[in-house]
CSV table of C-alpha atoms in Angstrom, one decimal:
chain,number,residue,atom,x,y,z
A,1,UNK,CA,152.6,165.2,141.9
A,2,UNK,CA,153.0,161.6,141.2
A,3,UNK,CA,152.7,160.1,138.0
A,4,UNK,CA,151.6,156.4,137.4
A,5,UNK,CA,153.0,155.1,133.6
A,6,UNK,CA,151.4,151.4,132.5
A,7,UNK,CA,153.6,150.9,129.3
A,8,UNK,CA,150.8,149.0,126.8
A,9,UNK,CA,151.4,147.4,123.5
A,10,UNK,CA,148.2,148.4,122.0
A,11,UNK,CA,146.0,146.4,118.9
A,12,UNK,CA,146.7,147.0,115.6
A,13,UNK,CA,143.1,147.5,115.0
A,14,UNK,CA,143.8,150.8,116.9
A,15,UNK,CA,145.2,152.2,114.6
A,16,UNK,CA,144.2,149.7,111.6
A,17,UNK,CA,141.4,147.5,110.8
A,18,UNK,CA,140.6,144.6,113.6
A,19,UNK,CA,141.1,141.5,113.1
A,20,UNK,CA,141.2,138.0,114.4
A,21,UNK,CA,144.5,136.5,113.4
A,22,UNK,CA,146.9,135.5,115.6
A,23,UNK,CA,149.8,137.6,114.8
A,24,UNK,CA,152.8,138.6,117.1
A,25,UNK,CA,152.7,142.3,117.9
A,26,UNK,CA,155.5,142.0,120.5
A,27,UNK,CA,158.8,140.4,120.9
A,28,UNK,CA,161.0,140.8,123.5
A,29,UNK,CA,164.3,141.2,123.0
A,30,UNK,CA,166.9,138.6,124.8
A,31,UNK,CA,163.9,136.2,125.2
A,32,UNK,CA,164.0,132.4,122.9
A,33,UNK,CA,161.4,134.3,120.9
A,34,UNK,CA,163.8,136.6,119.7
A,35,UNK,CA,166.6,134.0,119.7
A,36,UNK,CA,165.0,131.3,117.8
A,37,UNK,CA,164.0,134.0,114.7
A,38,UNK,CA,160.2,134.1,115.1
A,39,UNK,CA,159.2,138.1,113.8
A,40,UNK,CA,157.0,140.5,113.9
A,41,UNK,CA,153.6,139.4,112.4
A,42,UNK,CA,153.9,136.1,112.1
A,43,UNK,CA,150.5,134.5,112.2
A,44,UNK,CA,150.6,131.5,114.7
A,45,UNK,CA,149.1,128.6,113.2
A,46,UNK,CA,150.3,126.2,115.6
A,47,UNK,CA,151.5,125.1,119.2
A,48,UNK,CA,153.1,121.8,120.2
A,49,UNK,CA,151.1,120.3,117.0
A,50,UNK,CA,147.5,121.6,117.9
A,51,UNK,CA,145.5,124.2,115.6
A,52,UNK,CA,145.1,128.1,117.4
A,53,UNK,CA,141.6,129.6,116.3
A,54,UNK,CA,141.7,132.5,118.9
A,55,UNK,CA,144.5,134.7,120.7
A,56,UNK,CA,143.2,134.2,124.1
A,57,UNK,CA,143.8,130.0,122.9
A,58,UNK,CA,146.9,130.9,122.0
A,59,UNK,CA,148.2,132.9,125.0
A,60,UNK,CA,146.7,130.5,127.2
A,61,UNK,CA,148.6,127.8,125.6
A,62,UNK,CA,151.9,129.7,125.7
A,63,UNK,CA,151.6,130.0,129.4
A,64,UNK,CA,150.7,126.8,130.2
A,65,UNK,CA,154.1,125.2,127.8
A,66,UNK,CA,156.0,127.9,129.6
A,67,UNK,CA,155.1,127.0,132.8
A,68,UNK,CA,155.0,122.9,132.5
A,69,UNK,CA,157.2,122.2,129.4
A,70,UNK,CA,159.7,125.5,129.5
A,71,UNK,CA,159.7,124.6,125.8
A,72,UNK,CA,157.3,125.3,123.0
A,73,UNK,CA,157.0,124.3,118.9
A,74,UNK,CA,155.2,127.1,117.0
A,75,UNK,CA,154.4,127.1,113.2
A,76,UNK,CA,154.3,130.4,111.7
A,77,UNK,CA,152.8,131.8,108.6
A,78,UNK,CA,155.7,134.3,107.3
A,79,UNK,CA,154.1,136.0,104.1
A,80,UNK,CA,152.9,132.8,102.2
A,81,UNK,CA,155.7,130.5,103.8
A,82,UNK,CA,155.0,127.8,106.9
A,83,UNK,CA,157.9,127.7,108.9
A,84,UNK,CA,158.5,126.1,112.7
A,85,UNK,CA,160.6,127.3,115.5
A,86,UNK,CA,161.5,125.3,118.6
A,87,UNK,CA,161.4,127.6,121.8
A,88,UNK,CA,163.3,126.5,125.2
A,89,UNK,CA,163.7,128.7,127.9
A,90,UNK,CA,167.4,126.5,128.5
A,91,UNK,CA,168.6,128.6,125.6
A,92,UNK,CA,167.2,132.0,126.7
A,93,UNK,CA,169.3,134.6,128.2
A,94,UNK,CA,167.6,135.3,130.6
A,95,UNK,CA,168.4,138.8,130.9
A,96,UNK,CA,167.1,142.1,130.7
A,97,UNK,CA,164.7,142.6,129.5
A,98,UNK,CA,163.7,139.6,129.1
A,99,UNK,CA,163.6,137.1,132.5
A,100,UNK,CA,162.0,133.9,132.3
A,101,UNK,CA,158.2,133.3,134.0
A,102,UNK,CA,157.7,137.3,132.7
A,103,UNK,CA,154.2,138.2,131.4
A,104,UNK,CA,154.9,137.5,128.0
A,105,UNK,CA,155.8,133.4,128.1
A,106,UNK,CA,158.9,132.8,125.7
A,107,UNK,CA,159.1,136.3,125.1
A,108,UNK,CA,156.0,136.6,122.7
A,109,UNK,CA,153.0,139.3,122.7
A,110,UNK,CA,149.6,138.3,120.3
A,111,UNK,CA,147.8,141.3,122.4
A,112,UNK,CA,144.7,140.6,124.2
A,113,UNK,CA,142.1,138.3,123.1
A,114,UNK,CA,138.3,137.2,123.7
A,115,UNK,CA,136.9,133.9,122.0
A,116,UNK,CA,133.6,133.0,121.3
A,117,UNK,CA,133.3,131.7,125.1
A,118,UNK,CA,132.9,135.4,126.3
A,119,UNK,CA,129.7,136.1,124.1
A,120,UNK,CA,128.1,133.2,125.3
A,121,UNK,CA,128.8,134.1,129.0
A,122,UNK,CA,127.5,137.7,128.2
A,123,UNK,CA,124.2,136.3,127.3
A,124,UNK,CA,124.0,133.9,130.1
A,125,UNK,CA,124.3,137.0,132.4
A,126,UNK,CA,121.4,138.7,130.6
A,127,UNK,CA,119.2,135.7,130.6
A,128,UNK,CA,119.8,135.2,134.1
A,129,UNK,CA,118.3,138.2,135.1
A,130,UNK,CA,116.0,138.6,132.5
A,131,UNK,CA,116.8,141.7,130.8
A,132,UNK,CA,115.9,143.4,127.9
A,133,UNK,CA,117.7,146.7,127.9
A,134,UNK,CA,120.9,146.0,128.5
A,135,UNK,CA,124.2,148.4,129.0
A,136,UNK,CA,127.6,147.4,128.7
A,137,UNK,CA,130.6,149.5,130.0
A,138,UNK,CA,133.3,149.1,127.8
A,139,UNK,CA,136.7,150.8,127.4
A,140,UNK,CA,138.5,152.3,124.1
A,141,UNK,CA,140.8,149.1,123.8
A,142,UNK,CA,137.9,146.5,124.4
A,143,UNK,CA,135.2,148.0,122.6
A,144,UNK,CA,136.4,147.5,118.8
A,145,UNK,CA,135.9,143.2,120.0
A,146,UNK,CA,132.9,143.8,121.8
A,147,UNK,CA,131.2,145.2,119.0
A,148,UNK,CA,132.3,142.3,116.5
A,149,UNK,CA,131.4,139.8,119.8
A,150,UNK,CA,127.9,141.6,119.7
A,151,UNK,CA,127.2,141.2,115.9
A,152,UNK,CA,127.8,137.3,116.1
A,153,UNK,CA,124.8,137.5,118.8
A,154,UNK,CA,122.4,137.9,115.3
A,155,UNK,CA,118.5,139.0,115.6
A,156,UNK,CA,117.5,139.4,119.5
A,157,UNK,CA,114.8,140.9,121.8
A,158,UNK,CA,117.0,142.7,123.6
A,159,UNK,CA,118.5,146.2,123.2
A,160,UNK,CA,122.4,145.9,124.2
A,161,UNK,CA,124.4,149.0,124.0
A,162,UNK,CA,128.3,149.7,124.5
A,163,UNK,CA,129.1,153.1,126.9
A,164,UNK,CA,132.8,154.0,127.0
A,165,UNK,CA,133.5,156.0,130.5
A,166,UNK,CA,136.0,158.5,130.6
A,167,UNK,CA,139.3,158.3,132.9
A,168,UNK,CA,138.9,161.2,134.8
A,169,UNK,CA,140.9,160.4,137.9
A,170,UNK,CA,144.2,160.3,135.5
A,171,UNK,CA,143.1,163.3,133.6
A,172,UNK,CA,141.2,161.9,130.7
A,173,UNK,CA,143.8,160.0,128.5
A,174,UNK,CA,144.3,156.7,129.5
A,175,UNK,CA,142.2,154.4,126.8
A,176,UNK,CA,142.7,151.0,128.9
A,177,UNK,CA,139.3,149.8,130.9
A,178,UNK,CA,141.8,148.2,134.0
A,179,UNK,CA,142.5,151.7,135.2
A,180,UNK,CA,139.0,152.9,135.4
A,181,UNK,CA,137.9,153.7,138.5
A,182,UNK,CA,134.1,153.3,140.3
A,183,UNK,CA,134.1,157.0,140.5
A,184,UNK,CA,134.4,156.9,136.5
A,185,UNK,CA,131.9,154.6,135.9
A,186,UNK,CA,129.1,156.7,138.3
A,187,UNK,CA,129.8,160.1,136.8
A,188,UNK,CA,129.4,158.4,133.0
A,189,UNK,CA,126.6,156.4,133.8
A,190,UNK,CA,124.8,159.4,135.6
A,191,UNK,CA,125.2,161.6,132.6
A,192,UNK,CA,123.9,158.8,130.3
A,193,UNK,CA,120.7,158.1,132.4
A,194,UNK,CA,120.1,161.2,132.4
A,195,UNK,CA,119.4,161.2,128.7
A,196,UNK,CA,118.4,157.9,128.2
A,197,UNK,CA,116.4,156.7,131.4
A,198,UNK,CA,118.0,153.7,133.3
A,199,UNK,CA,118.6,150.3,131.4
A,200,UNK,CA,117.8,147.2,133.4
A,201,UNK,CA,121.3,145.8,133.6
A,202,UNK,CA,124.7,147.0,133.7
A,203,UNK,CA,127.3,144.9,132.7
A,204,UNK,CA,131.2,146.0,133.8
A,205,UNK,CA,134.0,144.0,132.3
A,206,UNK,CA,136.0,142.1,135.6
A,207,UNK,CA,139.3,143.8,134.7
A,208,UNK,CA,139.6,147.0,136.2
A,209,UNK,CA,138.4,145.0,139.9
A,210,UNK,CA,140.2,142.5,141.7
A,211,UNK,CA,138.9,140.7,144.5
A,212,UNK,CA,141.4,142.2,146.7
A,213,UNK,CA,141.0,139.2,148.7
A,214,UNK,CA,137.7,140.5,149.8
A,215,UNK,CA,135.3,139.2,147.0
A,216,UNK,CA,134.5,142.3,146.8
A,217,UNK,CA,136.1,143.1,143.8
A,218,UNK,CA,137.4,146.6,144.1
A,219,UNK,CA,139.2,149.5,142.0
A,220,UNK,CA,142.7,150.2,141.6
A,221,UNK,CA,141.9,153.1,144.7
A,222,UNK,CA,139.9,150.2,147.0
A,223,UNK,CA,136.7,150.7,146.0
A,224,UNK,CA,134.0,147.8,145.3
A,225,UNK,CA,132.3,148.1,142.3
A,226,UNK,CA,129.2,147.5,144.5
A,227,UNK,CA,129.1,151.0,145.1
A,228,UNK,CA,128.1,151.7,141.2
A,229,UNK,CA,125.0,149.4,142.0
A,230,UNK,CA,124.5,151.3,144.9
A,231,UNK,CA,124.8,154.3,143.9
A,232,UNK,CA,122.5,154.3,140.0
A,233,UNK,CA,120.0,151.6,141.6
A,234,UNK,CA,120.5,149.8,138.6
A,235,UNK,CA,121.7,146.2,138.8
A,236,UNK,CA,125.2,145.9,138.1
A,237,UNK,CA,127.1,142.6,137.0
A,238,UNK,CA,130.8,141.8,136.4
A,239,UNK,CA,131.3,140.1,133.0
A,240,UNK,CA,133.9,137.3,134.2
A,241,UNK,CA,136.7,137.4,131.7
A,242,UNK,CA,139.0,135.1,134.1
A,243,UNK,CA,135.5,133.2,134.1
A,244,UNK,CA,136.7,132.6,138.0
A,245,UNK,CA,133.8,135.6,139.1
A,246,UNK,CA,130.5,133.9,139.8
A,247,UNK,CA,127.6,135.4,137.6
């Protein structure tokens, strides 16, 4: 039988408490990262001179120096010392592991990351169709931010609640949402209705669907996530993390 590994570099809030800062959780070896001296847990306070608040800022501005600049300034936090470290791909190995244009730009991991952005979108969604019960299907990795996402939201009307579906096409013990399949998401949500009557809105995180092409936005096994809607008759809306999935 075929098996499917997806190495994953997981939060420390999975195994520790979450938090917020922006602190490198990978390095790969070979890459200017490595080279330059950058470590472990250094907090990013900095790129090319401009303040990082979130993760997702900060991955989204190592991409874009590694794709226009091929060079990037970062100031650390080490401990209770500011240092800076000039990163340029020139100087990289480029060699295994580490190749340049690989997922992690200069060699650097700060895990995944939501900013405030997604919160709002969340509750654009929900106004838009004018719901007060509200479910959102989550996974093991995303929920911890969802849940400190939702308590920013403050006093509201509406009842949102977090459902984690189990992977049961790959036996039950994969924790990331992106292989979750449609067929996971109707046997959860089935058992849930059954003991809690159906909400009014479903909201799916975008990440385990990809347009395919299609627009149709379908599972890692080809199927569109339409088929949930279809199949609970409840309303079902993808929460547009790319923010590229019209809402």
């Amino acid at each position: 039988m075929p098996v499917l590994c997806v190495p994953e570099l997981y939060e420390d809030w999975y195994f520790k408490n979450y938090n917020q800062k922006n602190l490198i959780q990978g390095i790969i070896k070979n890459s200017p990262a490595a080279l330059s001296g950058l470590k472990l847990n250094d907090e990013i306070l900095k790129i090319n001179g401009v303040d990082m608040s979130t993760r997702k800022q900060t991955v989204a501005f190592l991409n874009s120096s590694a794709q226009i600049l091929k060079k990037v300034n970062i100031m650390v936090k080490r401990d209770e010392e500011v240092k800076s470290f000039l990163l340029d791909e020139q100087y990289s190995n480029n060699k295994y592991p580490y190749f340049i244009n690989s997922w992690a730009p200069f060699g650097i991991n700060v895990g995944f990351g939501l900013d405030d952005k997604t919160i709002n979108v969340i509750e654009d969604i929900i106004d838009k169709h004018n719901a007060k019960n509200v479910l959102i299907m989550s996974s093991y990795i995303l929920e911890p931010f969802l849940k400190v996402m939702m308590k920013k939201r403050g006093k509201s009307n509406k009842q949102v609640q977090i459902l984690i579906p189990e992977n049961n096409f790959f036996g039950g013990n994969i924790i990331v949402g992106s292989m979750l399949t449609v067929d996971d998401y109707i046997d959860c949500l089935k058992n849930w209705i059954k003991l809690n009557g159906k909400p009014e809105l479903i909201l799916i995180p975008s990440t385990p669907f990809g347009s395919r092409g299609s627009g149709w936005y379908r599972d890692i096994l080809g199927k569109s996530y339409r088929y949930i809607e279809r199949n609970i008759q409840v309303k079902v809306k993808l929460i547009p993390f790319d923010y590229y999935i019209p809402y």
